């Protein structure tokens, strides 16, 4: 995905109460500490707003890199722990991590030694095969950094089992579950790290019909044929792709996407100014993900960044 530009004609409504509810639900469901994943500006929803909304409920936060925690001032705002899940900064200097209340994730003896003072966490490779420690080096890295917490980015229960087996020590806290494993109690271990599950149903993206036309023949770049069509002022430069939208309660297709505009299916009743829902209750990210096709996370980060954000608490 390249960097998308927000369209001034698209409104992104973020329901902070829903995010709180989702988090509460995960806490009750799992009964273990929850580290809310707010990487990538909270999947495009705005890390500062999300962190402020959930700081009294969450046990901590996860970002990808240190800079994200600094930019959002997560420690200063929330006083909750922050884990940087991605590879550590190349300088391997523990000071900025300590100052920012951020736990670095390490994967090698060199990183573990250098960042020891920042109380690092070990990232174990259980199948993902990227910035993670191979199982056979786990013991060595744990002792190099005096490490007492390890995690893996797992999507299946066998990854969880592999984590437990690779670490094999009862004095090391373990976590594995992101959203995909929240239905598996055996994956909860000592904490969970949900991202997408927190944002489920919390984002509503809409624009308005800028024009409506009775088609006079093949239309658009592709010469699509439809009895009539509407035009919206959001296109692929804003992250939009072909799929479903919803107009006046009916599911409609996006017929063709241009740079900053797109054609949508309409019927006789639809008028200029009517709302076109690009992401909402009847066309959630899971449905759009099947059509684009991609992951729900990609739909969220793309559409949440596609317009002007407004927050509802
Ligand atoms: C992104 C990420 C998560 C959260 O993933 P979701 O599928 O959005 O819940 C958890 N753990 C790690 C290591 C991640 O990179």
XYZ file of N, CA and C in Angstrom, residues 34-300:
801
model
N -4.466 -7.171 28.768
C -4.635 -6.889 27.344
C -3.713 -5.736 26.964
N -2.872 -5.966 25.962
C -2.020 -4.913 25.426
C -2.615 -4.485 24.084
N -3.231 -3.323 24.085
C -3.937 -2.843 22.892
C -2.942 -2.450 21.812
N -3.123 -2.992 20.627
C -2.197 -2.685 19.530
C -2.661 -1.401 18.835
N -1.816 -0.368 18.965
C -2.133 0.943 18.373
C -1.076 1.338 17.343
N -0.421 0.318 16.761
C 0.597 0.600 15.739
C -0.065 1.239 14.520
N 0.787 1.837 13.667
C 0.300 2.468 12.440
C -0.842 3.441 12.747
N -0.593 4.321 13.755
C -1.589 5.322 14.157
C -2.931 4.662 14.468
N -2.849 3.571 15.244
C -4.036 2.796 15.612
C -4.826 2.397 14.358
N -4.114 1.758 13.429
C -4.706 1.254 12.180
C -5.413 2.384 11.413
N -4.860 3.597 11.562
C -5.430 4.735 10.837
C -6.505 5.473 11.612
N -6.856 4.978 12.813
C -7.950 5.613 13.569
C -7.464 6.779 14.427
N -6.146 6.885 14.618
C -5.593 7.966 15.440
C -5.142 7.430 16.791
N -3.833 7.208 16.953
C -3.309 6.559 18.164
C -3.543 7.407 19.413
N -3.433 8.727 19.286
C -3.594 9.586 20.469
C -5.023 9.488 20.996
N -6.000 9.625 20.112
C -7.413 9.577 20.531
C -7.777 8.204 21.089
N -7.308 7.173 20.411
C -7.627 5.814 20.865
C -6.988 5.562 22.227
N -5.716 5.951 22.376
C -5.013 5.716 23.647
C -5.700 6.475 24.782
N -6.071 7.721 24.538
C -6.769 8.509 25.573
C -8.069 7.816 25.976
N -8.767 7.282 24.990
C -10.079 6.677 25.254
C -9.974 5.398 26.085
N -8.897 4.625 25.885
C -8.838 3.311 26.539
C -7.789 3.217 27.646
N -7.140 4.330 27.965
C -5.988 4.252 28.888
C -6.360 3.713 30.262
N -7.594 3.929 30.710
C -7.966 3.435 32.045
C -8.416 1.975 32.030
N -8.619 1.417 30.851
C -9.089 0.032 30.750
C -7.957 -0.902 30.339
N -7.085 -0.427 29.450
C -6.056 -1.312 28.902
C -4.912 -1.512 29.898
N -4.195 -2.620 29.754
C -3.044 -2.881 30.606
C -1.768 -2.350 29.969
N -1.841 -1.977 28.702
C -0.673 -1.451 28.022
C -0.972 -1.305 26.542
N 0.073 -0.910 25.813
C -0.082 -0.662 24.381
C 1.031 -1.354 23.609
N 0.769 -1.644 22.346
C 1.819 -2.118 21.450
C 1.896 -1.195 20.249
N 3.134 -0.822 19.898
C 3.387 -0.104 18.646
C 4.380 -0.956 17.860
N 4.758 -0.496 16.677
C 5.757 -1.240 15.908
C 7.151 -0.711 16.250
N 7.314 0.614 16.125
C 8.629 1.188 16.440
C 8.538 2.242 17.533
N 9.693 2.477 18.149
C 9.809 3.441 19.238
C 9.214 4.801 18.866
N 9.487 5.252 17.649
C 9.049 6.584 17.229
C 7.534 6.765 17.331
N 6.798 5.678 17.098
C 5.334 5.788 17.184
C 4.902 6.111 18.609
N 5.606 5.522 19.583
C 5.286 5.783 20.992
C 5.650 7.216 21.363
N 6.772 7.687 20.805
C 7.210 9.062 21.089
C 6.234 10.052 20.465
N 5.895 9.831 19.193
C 4.987 10.758 18.493
C 3.645 10.873 19.209
N 3.121 9.756 19.682
C 1.813 9.784 20.347
C 1.954 10.055 21.851
N 3.220 10.174 22.332
C 3.459 10.433 23.761
C 2.684 9.446 24.632
N 2.783 8.182 24.270
C 1.933 7.175 24.925
C 2.205 7.058 26.417
N 3.487 7.001 26.783
C 3.826 6.842 28.198
C 3.381 8.084 28.984
N 3.696 9.256 28.447
C 3.369 10.503 29.138
C 1.860 10.655 29.313
N 1.095 10.255 28.324
C -0.363 10.417 28.386
C -1.055 9.377 29.241
N -0.501 8.159 29.266
C -1.291 7.059 29.836
C -0.659 6.397 31.051
N 0.674 6.517 31.172
C 1.408 5.848 32.258
C 1.213 4.323 32.213
N 0.903 3.802 31.039
C 0.794 2.353 30.875
C 1.989 1.878 30.053
N 2.376 0.617 30.227
C 3.538 0.119 29.506
C 3.284 0.089 28.004
N 4.359 0.255 27.262
C 4.283 0.218 25.800
C 5.323 -0.790 25.311
N 4.925 -1.667 24.413
C 5.859 -2.615 23.804
C 6.053 -2.219 22.347
N 7.314 -2.131 21.909
C 7.598 -1.905 20.482
C 7.851 -3.277 19.860
N 6.897 -3.747 19.073
C 6.905 -5.122 18.567
C 7.926 -5.373 17.465
N 8.261 -4.333 16.730
C 9.129 -4.497 15.560
C 10.595 -4.561 15.954
N 11.483 -4.624 14.964
C 12.923 -4.666 15.271
C 13.350 -3.392 15.996
N 14.336 -3.494 16.913
C 14.758 -2.298 17.640
C 15.486 -1.298 16.743
N 15.619 -0.077 17.227
C 16.354 0.968 16.504
C 17.792 0.500 16.290
N 18.364 0.852 15.130
C 19.694 0.358 14.753
C 20.773 0.721 15.781
N 20.640 1.823 16.486
C 21.675 2.267 17.435
C 21.758 1.370 18.674
N 20.708 0.603 18.921
C 20.660 -0.280 20.089
C 21.002 0.465 21.391
N 20.466 1.664 21.519
C 20.673 2.484 22.709
C 19.463 2.306 23.636
N 19.684 1.814 24.853
C 18.530 1.564 25.726
C 17.878 2.851 26.274
N 18.643 3.956 26.294
C 18.166 5.168 26.967
C 16.810 5.663 26.460
N 16.647 5.868 25.139
C 15.333 6.371 24.700
C 14.179 5.426 25.061
N 14.422 4.132 25.068
C 13.373 3.189 25.468
C 12.999 3.404 26.932
N 14.045 3.549 27.762
C 13.797 3.735 29.195
C 13.040 5.046 29.421
N 13.507 6.119 28.766
C 12.884 7.434 28.943
C 11.422 7.443 28.512
N 11.112 6.635 27.492
C 9.758 6.654 26.933
C 8.878 5.544 27.488
N 9.392 4.794 28.469
C 8.605 3.708 29.039
C 8.263 2.632 28.018
N 9.163 2.425 27.053
C 8.898 1.468 25.975
C 9.783 0.230 26.139
N 9.165 -0.937 26.058
C 9.874 -2.204 26.100
C 10.282 -2.588 24.679
N 11.600 -2.708 24.401
C 11.989 -3.123 23.051
C 11.861 -4.632 22.878
N 11.515 -5.064 21.673
C 11.514 -6.499 21.353
C 12.861 -6.819 20.732
N 13.495 -7.885 21.203
C 14.797 -8.269 20.669
C 14.735 -9.689 20.131
N 15.686 -9.991 19.243
C 15.677 -11.313 18.606
C 17.057 -11.941 18.556
N 18.110 -11.188 18.928
C 19.474 -11.721 18.865
C 20.195 -11.449 20.179
N 21.292 -12.171 20.373
C 22.131 -11.982 21.564
C 22.655 -10.544 21.590
N 23.096 -10.055 20.438
C 23.638 -8.696 20.353
C 22.598 -7.668 20.818
N 21.384 -7.787 20.305
C 20.325 -6.842 20.700
C 19.991 -6.987 22.182
N 19.913 -8.228 22.646
C 19.525 -8.472 24.032
C 20.547 -7.880 24.999
N 21.828 -8.038 24.677
C 22.903 -7.496 25.527
C 22.848 -5.982 25.543
N 22.761 -5.391 24.337
C 22.821 -3.932 24.220
C 21.626 -3.275 24.911
N 20.464 -3.914 24.847
C 19.238 -3.283 25.357
C 18.824 -3.814 26.730
N 19.706 -4.564 27.343
C 19.414 -5.197 28.631
C 18.838 -4.219 29.665
N 19.394 -3.022 29.709
C 18.948 -2.032 30.702
C 17.507 -1.597 30.463
N 17.000 -1.794 29.250
C 15.619 -1.392 28.927
C 14.641 -2.540 29.157
N 15.100 -3.613 29.818
C 14.247 -4.768 30.127
C 13.501 -5.260 28.898
N 14.265 -5.770 27.923
C 13.635 -6.151 26.651
C 12.734 -7.383 26.768
N 11.962 -7.594 25.721
C 11.088 -8.753 25.588
C 11.595 -9.521 24.366
N 11.502 -10.838 24.414
C 12.009 -11.647 23.304
C 10.882 -11.982 22.332
N 11.163 -11.788 21.041
C 10.204 -12.195 20.009
C 10.683 -13.515 19.415
N 9.861 -14.565 19.556
C 10.245 -15.919 19.139
C 9.609 -16.266 17.794
N 10.405 -16.863 16.931
C 9.885 -17.293 15.628
C 9.199 -18.646 15.759
N 7.896 -18.659 15.548
C 7.169 -19.936 15.597
C 6.595 -20.272 14.224
N 7.070 -19.563 13.206
C 6.600 -19.864 11.865
C 6.563 -18.663 10.927
N 6.468 -17.452 11.507
C 6.346 -16.245 10.688
C 7.612 -15.971 9.867
N 8.776 -16.273 10.453
C 10.056 -16.116 9.766
C 10.370 -14.695 9.368
N 10.161 -13.768 10.328
C 10.640 -12.396 10.137
C 10.815 -11.781 11.509
N 11.831 -10.918 11.634
C 12.287 -10.359 12.912
C 11.817 -11.125 14.150
N 12.342 -12.334 14.250
C 12.045 -13.168 15.405
C 13.206 -14.123 15.610
N 13.317 -14.612 16.838
C 14.453 -15.458 17.227
C 14.146 -16.928 16.926
N 15.036 -17.636 16.218
C 14.807 -19.062 15.984
C 14.764 -19.807 17.319
N 13.902 -20.821 17.450
C 13.743 -21.543 18.716
C 15.062 -21.998 19.330
N 15.995 -22.429 18.489
C 17.250 -22.981 19.051
C 18.132 -21.915 19.698
N 17.854 -20.617 19.445
C 18.673 -19.560 20.070
C 17.979 -18.893 21.257
N 16.766 -19.351 21.567
C 15.958 -18.684 22.588
C 16.665 -18.628 23.948
N 17.192 -19.745 24.405
C 17.793 -19.807 25.744
C 18.943 -18.811 25.867
N 19.758 -18.758 24.818
C 20.937 -17.892 24.815
C 20.537 -16.409 24.854
N 19.526 -16.047 24.053
C 19.095 -14.639 24.012
C 18.427 -14.253 25.337
N 17.640 -15.162 25.899
C 16.985 -14.878 27.183
C 18.033 -14.534 28.243
N 19.098 -15.313 28.307
C 20.072 -15.045 29.368
C 20.927 -13.822 29.039
N 21.198 -13.578 27.758
C 22.001 -12.401 27.381
C 21.326 -11.098 27.815
N 19.996 -11.076 27.781
C 19.283 -9.847 28.114
C 18.595 -9.909 29.469
N 18.827 -10.992 30.231
C 18.125 -11.210 31.506
C 16.619 -10.996 31.295
N 16.092 -11.720 30.312
C 14.730 -11.493 29.822
C 13.724 -12.399 30.523
N 12.586 -11.815 30.888
C 11.555 -12.581 31.600
C 10.185 -12.521 30.933
N 10.185 -12.168 29.644
C 8.921 -12.113 28.906
C 9.225 -12.410 27.436
N 8.386 -13.263 26.827
C 8.603 -13.606 25.424
C 7.258 -13.679 24.713
N 7.280 -13.367 23.430
C 6.032 -13.434 22.661
C 6.316 -13.966 21.269
N 5.236 -14.363 20.616
C 5.335 -14.708 19.206
C 4.150 -14.095 18.494
N 4.300 -13.875 17.181
C 3.169 -13.403 16.399
C 2.533 -14.642 15.773
N 1.573 -15.207 16.494
C 0.992 -16.465 16.060
C -0.398 -16.285 15.487
N -0.748 -17.139 14.560
C -2.102 -17.090 14.007
C -2.828 -18.414 14.236
N -2.066 -19.443 14.636
C -2.677 -20.747 14.867
C -2.194 -21.320 16.193
N -2.973 -22.248 16.728
C -2.671 -22.786 18.048
C -1.319 -23.493 18.073
N -0.890 -24.060 16.944
C 0.434 -24.723 16.959
C 1.572 -23.716 17.173
N 1.347 -22.450 16.796
C 2.365 -21.427 17.057
C 2.491 -21.174 18.559
N 1.357 -21.233 19.241
C 1.338 -21.033 20.689
C 2.098 -22.165 21.374
N 1.821 -23.386 20.927
C 2.503 -24.555 21.493
C 4.012 -24.460 21.270
N 4.384 -24.009 20.079
C 5.797 -23.891 19.747
C 6.487 -22.847 20.634
N 5.771 -21.765 20.933
C 6.323 -20.725 21.819
C 6.611 -21.319 23.191
N 5.614 -22.032 23.731
C 5.774 -22.612 25.071
C 6.964 -23.572 25.107
N 7.045 -24.379 24.062
C 8.109 -25.378 23.991
C 9.487 -24.719 23.812
N 9.561 -23.695 22.962
C 10.851 -23.040 22.704
C 11.388 -22.357 23.946
N 10.504 -21.766 24.750
C 10.952 -21.046 25.943
C 11.156 -22.044 27.087
N 10.144 -22.853 27.349
C 10.288 -23.933 28.323
C 10.722 -23.513 29.717
N 10.393 -22.296 30.116
C 10.753 -21.830 31.458
C 9.528 -21.203 32.107
N 9.302 -21.527 33.388
C 8.086 -21.043 34.039
C 8.264 -19.623 34.568
N 9.516 -19.117 34.584
C 9.735 -17.751 35.076
C 9.730 -16.729 33.936
N 9.299 -17.151 32.750
C 9.200 -16.227 31.612
C 7.733 -16.106 31.224
N 7.214 -14.882 31.282
C 5.815 -14.653 30.874
C 5.709 -14.767 29.355
N 4.564 -15.298 28.899
C 4.416 -15.561 27.464
C 3.138 -14.935 26.919
N 3.205 -14.411 25.694
C 1.965 -14.070 24.985
C 2.073 -14.304 23.486
N 0.925 -14.630 22.916
C 0.907 -15.021 21.509
C -0.296 -14.473 20.756
N -1.429 -14.332 21.443
C -2.676 -14.129 20.711
C -2.898 -12.696 20.229
N -3.054 -12.538 18.917
C -3.618 -11.325 18.327
C -5.097 -11.638 18.102
N -5.793 -10.811 17.347
C -7.245 -10.984 17.187
C -7.635 -12.377 16.708
N -6.827 -12.945 15.805
C -7.185 -14.222 15.186
C -7.257 -15.371 16.191
N -6.606 -15.236 17.351
C -6.604 -16.339 18.314
C -7.455 -16.059 19.553
N -8.281 -15.024 19.497
C -9.089 -14.679 20.678
C -10.185 -15.700 20.966
N -10.493 -16.546 19.983
C -11.512 -17.575 20.212
C -10.885 -18.852 20.798
N -9.570 -18.841 21.053
C -8.847 -20.026 21.523
C -8.317 -19.819 22.937
N -9.040 -20.228 23.957
C -8.562 -20.031 25.334
C -7.139 -20.543 25.562
N -6.748 -21.602 24.853
C -5.400 -22.142 25.046
C -4.322 -21.167 24.570
N -4.722 -20.117 23.837
C -3.743 -19.156 23.315
C -3.574 -17.940 24.217
N -4.377 -17.839 25.275
C -4.347 -16.594 26.073
C -3.052 -16.440 26.870
N -2.527 -17.551 27.427
C -1.267 -17.522 28.193
C -1.300 -16.392 29.232
N -0.269 -15.500 29.208
C -0.171 -14.465 30.251
C -0.671 -13.096 29.801
N -1.023 -12.955 28.529
C -1.537 -11.686 28.003
C -1.983 -11.889 26.559
N -2.800 -10.951 26.061
C -3.184 -10.979 24.641
C -2.913 -9.605 24.025
N -2.737 -9.585 22.704
C -2.392 -8.339 22.004
C -3.330 -8.107 20.823
N -4.565 -7.732 21.065
C -5.485 -7.529 19.942
C -5.309 -6.161 19.281
N -5.431 -6.151 17.959
C -5.501 -4.899 17.206
C -6.880 -4.808 16.579
N -7.060 -5.506 15.456
C -8.309 -5.432 14.688
C -9.555 -5.640 15.547
N -9.494 -6.556 16.514
C -10.682 -6.856 17.325
C -11.151 -5.632 18.119
N -10.226 -4.715 18.406
C -10.609 -3.518 19.163
C -11.352 -2.515 18.295
N -11.062 -2.557 17.004
C -11.594 -1.533 16.105
C -12.831 -2.003 15.338
N -13.185 -3.269 15.568
C -14.340 -3.877 14.902
C -15.614 -3.043 15.128
N -16.223 -2.609 14.050
C -17.480 -1.857 14.144
C -17.332 -0.427 14.621
N -16.095 0.036 14.820
C -15.881 1.374 15.382
C -15.670 2.446 14.319
N -15.577 2.038 13.066
C -15.274 3.012 12.011
C -16.400 3.058 10.986
N -16.848 4.255 10.695
C -17.887 4.468 9.689
C -17.331 5.478 8.694
N -17.251 5.072 7.439
C -16.663 5.948 6.426
C -17.730 6.268 5.385
N -17.924 7.544 5.113
C -18.984 7.899 4.159
C -18.617 9.129 3.354
N -19.303 9.247 2.229
C -19.190 10.443 1.403
C -20.596 10.740 0.891
N -20.730 11.668 -0.046
C -22.077 11.983 -0.556
C -22.086 11.889 -2.072
N -23.250 11.631 -2.621
C -23.373 11.607 -4.081
C -23.144 13.024 -4.593
N -22.094 13.201 -5.416
C -21.781 14.526 -5.955
C -22.580 14.782 -7.234
N -22.861 13.716 -7.982
C -23.675 13.823 -9.208
C -24.488 12.555 -9.355
N -25.647 12.675 -10.031
C -26.376 11.471 -10.445
C -26.695 11.611 -11.930
N -26.595 10.501 -12.656
C -26.797 10.520 -14.110
C -27.671 9.360 -14.550
N -28.557 9.634 -15.529
C -29.152 8.551 -16.310
C -28.097 8.264 -17.380
N -27.595 7.034 -17.459
C -26.500 6.771 -18.400
C -26.998 6.877 -19.837
N -26.153 7.470 -20.703
C -26.529 7.602 -22.113
C -25.690 6.683 -22.993
N -25.164 5.630 -22.394
C -24.306 4.684 -23.118
C -23.182 4.287 -22.204
N -22.225 3.509 -22.734
C -21.103 3.085 -21.897
C -20.422 4.304 -21.265
N -20.094 4.205 -19.976
C -19.581 5.369 -19.254
C -18.228 5.065 -18.623
N -17.568 6.126 -18.170
C -16.305 5.995 -17.445
C -15.153 5.625 -18.354
N -14.009 5.304 -17.756
C -12.827 4.897 -18.514
C -13.043 3.527 -19.139
N -13.716 2.666 -18.373
C -13.832 1.276 -18.804
C -15.049 1.049 -19.693
N -15.905 2.087 -19.859
C -17.119 1.920 -20.640
C -18.089 0.966 -19.969
N -18.245 1.093 -18.664
C -19.201 0.232 -17.960
C -20.622 0.599 -18.374
N -21.472 -0.403 -18.326
C -22.863 -0.186 -18.734
C -23.765 -0.352 -17.521
N -24.516 0.690 -17.212
C -25.472 0.644 -16.101
C -26.585 1.612 -16.451
N -27.828 1.345 -16.042
C -28.929 2.245 -16.415
C -28.709 3.657 -15.895
N -28.143 3.770 -14.718
C -27.818 5.084 -14.163
C -26.619 4.934 -13.228
N -25.972 6.060 -12.957
C -24.813 5.978 -12.059
C -24.659 7.264 -11.269
N -24.068 7.141 -10.103
C -23.735 8.292 -9.280
C -22.228 8.487 -9.284
N -21.816 9.695 -8.910
C -20.389 10.003 -8.833
C -20.067 10.428 -7.401
N -18.991 9.895 -6.863
C -18.518 10.333 -5.547
C -17.103 10.887 -5.674
N -16.717 11.777 -4.737
C -15.422 12.438 -4.837
C -14.392 11.763 -3.929
N -14.151 10.490 -4.215
C -13.100 9.721 -3.545
C -12.673 8.674 -4.552
N -11.362 8.459 -4.648
C -10.863 7.511 -5.640
C -9.684 6.731 -5.115
N -8.925 6.152 -6.048
C -7.841 5.282 -5.567
C -6.728 6.043 -4.883
N -6.588 7.356 -5.150
C -5.568 8.115 -4.403
C -5.982 8.275 -2.944
N -7.228 8.051 -2.646
C -7.719 8.077 -1.257
C -7.857 6.663 -0.685
N -7.452 5.673 -1.470
C -7.460 4.300 -0.975
C -8.681 3.492 -1.391
N -9.610 4.132 -2.095
C -10.835 3.412 -2.465
C -10.572 2.383 -3.571
N -11.252 1.268 -3.474
C -11.193 0.251 -4.528
C -12.604 -0.233 -4.830
N -12.733 -1.029 -5.888
C -14.053 -1.563 -6.234
C -14.551 -2.517 -5.160
N -15.861 -2.473 -4.912
C -16.461 -3.344 -3.906
C -17.859 -2.822 -3.630
N -18.398 -3.165 -2.465
C -19.753 -2.692 -2.165
C -19.726 -1.406 -1.350
N -20.811 -0.635 -1.526
C -21.063 0.500 -0.654
C -22.546 0.411 -0.293
N -23.035 1.364 0.464
C -24.445 1.323 0.828
C -25.038 2.718 0.655
N -26.153 2.785 -0.090
C -26.805 4.081 -0.341
C -28.277 3.964 0.033
N -28.728 4.853 0.908
C -30.124 4.834 1.373
C -30.571 3.421 1.784
N -29.690 2.757 2.520
C -30.021 1.450 3.079
C -29.902 0.284 2.113
N -29.496 0.572 0.867
C -29.356 -0.534 -0.102
C -27.891 -0.778 -0.421
N -27.562 -2.059 -0.592
C -26.187 -2.412 -0.956
C -25.982 -2.153 -2.436
N -24.935 -1.395 -2.762
C -24.646 -1.006 -4.149
C -23.200 -1.324 -4.494
N -22.930 -1.456 -5.778
C -21.551 -1.691 -6.202
C -20.850 -0.398 -6.581
N -19.591 -0.330 -6.267
C -18.744 0.724 -6.822
C -18.340 0.212 -8.201
N -18.738 0.919 -9.248
C -18.616 0.400 -10.615
C -17.223 0.602 -11.195
N -16.631 1.746 -10.887
C -15.302 2.041 -11.419
C -14.666 3.079 -10.513
N -13.362 2.914 -10.276
C -12.660 3.845 -9.387
C -11.632 4.619 -10.188
N -11.683 5.955 -10.098
C -10.682 6.816 -10.736
C -9.749 7.388 -9.682
N -8.895 8.314 -10.093
C -7.881 8.859 -9.176
C -8.516 9.502 -7.946
N -9.483 10.431 -8.159
C -10.086 11.132 -7.014
C -11.613 11.104 -7.059
N -12.141 10.217 -7.883
C -13.592 10.065 -7.940
C -13.917 8.629 -8.309
N -15.167 8.261 -8.130
C -15.576 6.902 -8.482
C -17.029 6.921 -8.921
N -17.414 5.909 -9.690
C -18.795 5.734 -10.141
C -19.463 4.683 -9.269
N -20.700 4.956 -8.853
C -21.439 3.980 -8.054
C -22.807 3.706 -8.682
N -23.271 2.501 -8.460
C -24.617 2.099 -8.874
C -25.649 2.878 -8.054
N -26.705 3.361 -8.673
C -27.779 4.026 -7.924
C -29.124 3.618 -8.521
N -30.217 3.978 -7.851
C -31.519 3.827 -8.517
C -32.226 5.176 -8.583
N -33.481 5.178 -9.088
C -34.179 6.444 -9.357
C -34.304 7.332 -8.130
N -34.383 6.699 -6.948
C -34.664 7.476 -5.732
C -33.438 8.210 -5.202
N -32.244 7.763 -5.602
C -31.037 8.347 -5.011
C -30.755 9.727 -5.615
N -30.467 10.686 -4.725
C -30.296 12.082 -5.168
C -28.903 12.606 -4.813
N -28.542 13.692 -5.481
C -27.300 14.388 -5.126
C -27.361 14.747 -3.642
N -26.265 14.501 -2.930
C -26.215 14.817 -1.493
C -26.521 13.628 -0.605
N -27.095 12.558 -1.175
C -27.377 11.372 -0.354
C -26.072 10.728 0.106
N -26.152 10.131 1.304
C -24.949 9.536 1.884
C -24.588 8.218 1.189
N -23.304 8.053 0.912
C -22.777 6.802 0.376
C -21.831 6.235 1.442
N -22.245 5.111 2.023
C -21.437 4.520 3.100
C -20.391 3.586 2.498
N -19.120 3.918 2.712
C -18.021 3.121 2.153
C -17.571 2.028 3.115
N -17.844 2.250 4.406
C -17.554 1.243 5.443
C -18.547 1.480 6.566
N -19.348 0.473 6.869
C -20.368 0.654 7.899
C -20.955 -0.675 8.301
N -22.095 -0.608 8.976
C -22.686 -1.817 9.541
C -23.012 -2.857 8.469
N -23.542 -2.401 7.317
C -23.934 -3.380 6.302
C -22.800 -3.724 5.342
N -21.729 -2.975 5.385
C -20.534 -3.343 4.596
C -19.291 -3.199 5.463
N -19.145 -4.131 6.450
C -18.014 -4.073 7.371
C -16.700 -4.461 6.695
N -15.594 -4.213 7.400
C -14.262 -4.460 6.819
C -14.065 -5.925 6.424
N -14.739 -6.854 7.140
C -14.578 -8.274 6.792
C -15.155 -8.560 5.404
N -16.288 -7.915 5.070
C -16.906 -8.105 3.753
C -16.060 -7.453 2.659
N -15.625 -6.222 2.906
C -14.813 -5.514 1.918
C -13.486 -6.258 1.687
N -12.949 -6.844 2.758
C -11.681 -7.579 2.659
C -11.791 -8.739 1.669
N -12.967 -9.368 1.605
C -13.164 -10.468 0.650
C -13.175 -9.946 -0.778
N -13.637 -8.701 -0.953
C -13.808 -8.178 -2.303
C -12.542 -7.558 -2.874
N -11.701 -6.980 -1.993
C -10.567 -6.234 -2.559
C -9.524 -7.089 -3.266
N -9.142 -8.244 -2.925
C -9.206 -8.925 -1.642
C -7.937 -8.648 -0.852
N -8.078 -8.646 0.485
C -6.941 -8.382 1.377
C -7.385 -8.702 2.794
N -6.622 -8.299 3.796
C -7.021 -8.547 5.180
C -7.936 -7.426 5.677
N -8.707 -7.711 6.734
C -9.552 -6.676 7.349
C -8.697 -5.513 7.837
N -7.507 -5.834 8.337
C -6.610 -4.787 8.840
C -6.254 -3.804 7.723
N -6.022 -4.352 6.516
C -5.664 -3.476 5.387
C -6.837 -2.583 5.000
N -8.056 -3.135 5.047
C -9.244 -2.325 4.746
C -9.362 -1.190 5.765
N -9.188 -1.540 7.046
C -9.318 -0.533 8.105
C -8.320 0.605 7.932
